[in-house]
Coordinates of C-alpha atoms in Angstrom, one line a residue:
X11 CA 89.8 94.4 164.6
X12 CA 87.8 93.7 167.5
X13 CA 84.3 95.5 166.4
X14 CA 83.5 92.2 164.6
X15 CA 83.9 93.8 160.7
X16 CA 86.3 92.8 158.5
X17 CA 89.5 94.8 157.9
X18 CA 89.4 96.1 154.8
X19 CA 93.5 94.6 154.2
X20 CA 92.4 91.5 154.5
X21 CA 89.2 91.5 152.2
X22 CA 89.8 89.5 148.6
X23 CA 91.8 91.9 146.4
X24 CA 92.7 94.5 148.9
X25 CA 91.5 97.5 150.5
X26 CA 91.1 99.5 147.2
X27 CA 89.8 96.8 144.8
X28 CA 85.7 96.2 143.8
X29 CA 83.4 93.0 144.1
X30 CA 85.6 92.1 140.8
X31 CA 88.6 92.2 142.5
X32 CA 90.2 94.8 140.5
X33 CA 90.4 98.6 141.0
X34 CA 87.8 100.9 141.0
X35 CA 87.0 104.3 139.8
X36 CA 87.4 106.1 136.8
X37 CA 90.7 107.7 137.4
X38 CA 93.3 107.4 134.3
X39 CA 95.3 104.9 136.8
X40 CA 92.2 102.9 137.7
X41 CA 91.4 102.3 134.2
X42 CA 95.0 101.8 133.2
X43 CA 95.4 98.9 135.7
X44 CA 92.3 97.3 134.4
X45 CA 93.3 97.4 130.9
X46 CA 96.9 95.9 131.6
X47 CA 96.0 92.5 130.8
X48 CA 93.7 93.3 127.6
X49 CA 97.0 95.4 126.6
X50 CA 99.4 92.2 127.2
X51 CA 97.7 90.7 124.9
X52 CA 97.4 93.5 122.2
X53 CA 101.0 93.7 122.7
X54 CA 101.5 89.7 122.2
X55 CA 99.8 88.9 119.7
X56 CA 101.1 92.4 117.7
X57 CA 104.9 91.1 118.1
X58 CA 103.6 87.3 116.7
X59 CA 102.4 88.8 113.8
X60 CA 104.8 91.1 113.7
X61 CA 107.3 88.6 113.3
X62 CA 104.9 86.2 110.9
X63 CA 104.6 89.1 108.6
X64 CA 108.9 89.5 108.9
X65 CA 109.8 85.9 108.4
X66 CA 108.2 84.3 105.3
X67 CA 106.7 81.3 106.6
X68 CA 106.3 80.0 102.9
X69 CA 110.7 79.6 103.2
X70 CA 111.7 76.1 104.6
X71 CA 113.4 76.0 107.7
X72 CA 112.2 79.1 109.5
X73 CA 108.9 77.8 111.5
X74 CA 108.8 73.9 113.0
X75 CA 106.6 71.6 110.6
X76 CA 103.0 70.9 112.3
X77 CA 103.8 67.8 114.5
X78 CA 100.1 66.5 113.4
X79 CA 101.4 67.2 109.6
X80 CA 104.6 65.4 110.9
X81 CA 103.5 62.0 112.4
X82 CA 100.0 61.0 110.0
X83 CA 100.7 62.9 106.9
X84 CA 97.0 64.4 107.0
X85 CA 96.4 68.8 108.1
X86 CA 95.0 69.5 111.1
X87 CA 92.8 72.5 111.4
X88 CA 95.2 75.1 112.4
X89 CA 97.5 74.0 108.6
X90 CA 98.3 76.9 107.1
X91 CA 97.8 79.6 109.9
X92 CA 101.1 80.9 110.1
X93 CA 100.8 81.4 106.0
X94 CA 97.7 83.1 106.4
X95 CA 98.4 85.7 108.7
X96 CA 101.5 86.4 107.0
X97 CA 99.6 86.9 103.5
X98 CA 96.9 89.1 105.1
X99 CA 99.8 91.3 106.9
X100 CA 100.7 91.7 103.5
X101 CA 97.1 92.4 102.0
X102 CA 97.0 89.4 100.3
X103 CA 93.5 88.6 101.0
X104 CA 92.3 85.8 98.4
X105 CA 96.0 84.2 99.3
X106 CA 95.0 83.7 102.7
X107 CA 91.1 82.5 102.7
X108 CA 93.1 79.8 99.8
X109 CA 95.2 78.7 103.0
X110 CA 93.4 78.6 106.0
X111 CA 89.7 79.7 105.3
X112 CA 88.6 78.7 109.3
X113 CA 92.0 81.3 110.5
X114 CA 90.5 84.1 107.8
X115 CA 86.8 83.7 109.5
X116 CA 87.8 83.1 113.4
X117 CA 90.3 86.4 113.0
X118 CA 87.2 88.8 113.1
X119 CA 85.4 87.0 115.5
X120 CA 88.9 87.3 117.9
X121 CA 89.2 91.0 117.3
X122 CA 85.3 91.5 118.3
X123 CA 85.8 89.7 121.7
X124 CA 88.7 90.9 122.5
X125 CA 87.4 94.7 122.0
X126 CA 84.2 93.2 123.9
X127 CA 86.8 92.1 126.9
X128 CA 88.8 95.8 126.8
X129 CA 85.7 97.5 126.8
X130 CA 84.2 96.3 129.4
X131 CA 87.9 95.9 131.3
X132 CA 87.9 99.7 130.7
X133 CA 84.6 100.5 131.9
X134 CA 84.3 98.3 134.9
X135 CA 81.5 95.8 133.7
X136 CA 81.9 92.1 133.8
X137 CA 83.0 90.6 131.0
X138 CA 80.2 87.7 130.8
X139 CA 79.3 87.2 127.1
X140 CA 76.4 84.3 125.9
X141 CA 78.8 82.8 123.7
X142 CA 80.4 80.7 126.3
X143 CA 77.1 78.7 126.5
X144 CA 77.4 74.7 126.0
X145 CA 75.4 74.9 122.2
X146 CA 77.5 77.6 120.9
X147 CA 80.8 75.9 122.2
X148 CA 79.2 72.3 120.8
X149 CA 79.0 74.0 117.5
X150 CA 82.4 75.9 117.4
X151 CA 84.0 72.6 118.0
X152 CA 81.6 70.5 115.7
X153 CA 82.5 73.1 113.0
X154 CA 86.8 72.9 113.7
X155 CA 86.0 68.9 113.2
X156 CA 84.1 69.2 110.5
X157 CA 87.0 71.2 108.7
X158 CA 89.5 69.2 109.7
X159 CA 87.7 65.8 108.1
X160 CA 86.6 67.6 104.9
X161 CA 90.3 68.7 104.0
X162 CA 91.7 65.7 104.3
X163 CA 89.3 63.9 102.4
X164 CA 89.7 64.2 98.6
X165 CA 86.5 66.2 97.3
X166 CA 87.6 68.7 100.4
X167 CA 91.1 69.7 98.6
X168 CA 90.1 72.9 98.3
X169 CA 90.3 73.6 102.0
X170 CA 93.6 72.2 102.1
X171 CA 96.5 74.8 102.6

């Protein structure tokens, strides 16, 4: 264009998108384009435990042994995951806090975000949330480590899966 603006097909994102770079509006299509990604992952992670909850992980031979397991003989945090989701897919709730007690209280805190993220994907709002700052990330991780020495050490077997 020679009027000195910008055309709008050659702006970030396209002539239809907002500041966000997605697309705007309210219409059912609008909002169904926004929500494709938060629905990817609905989708993904209902065919994984789909497929947990099908395939006994508890059988030998189904699921790869935990390379960490594998090579030191000691569990890493994520021990026991696999046997957790599939006992709370089958409502076997005291079965999977006695496998993976960290999986059982991070599950919650995964559904709440995500809604967070699909929400706001759905509405049009950013998607900014206070938990990404550096002391609650310091503590997340300090609190993975910390279950990862205490069940490996012997007064921690209870954690173990």
């Amino acid at each position: 264009m020679t009027d000195g603006r910008r055309s709008a097909l050659r702006q970030p994102g396209g002539p239809f998108t907002g500041r966000r770079g997605g697309p705007r509006g309210r219409s059912a299509a609008a909002v169904a384009l926004r929500l494709l990604r938060p629905g990817g992952v609905l989708i993904i992670t209902i065919a994984a435990v789909s497929y947990i909850a099908a395939v006994d992980p508890n059988e030998q031979g189904h699921y790869p042994t935990c390379p960490f397991l594998a090579l030191t003989g000691f569990q890493c945090p994520g021990c026991g995951s696999m046997r957790t989701i599939h006992a709370l897919a089958h409502g076997h709730v005291q079965d999977a806090f006695a496998l993976n007690v960290l999986t059982v209280a991070v599950i919650p805190a995964l559904v709440f975000f995500w809604s967070r993220w699909a929400l706001a994907r759905a509405k049009d709002r950013p998607t900014r949330t206070k938990v990404a700052h550096p002391a609650f990330i310091w503590v997340f991780f300090g609190v993975i480590l910390l279950f990862w020495l205490v069940r490996n050490l012997p007064f921690g077997s209870f954690l173990a899966a």
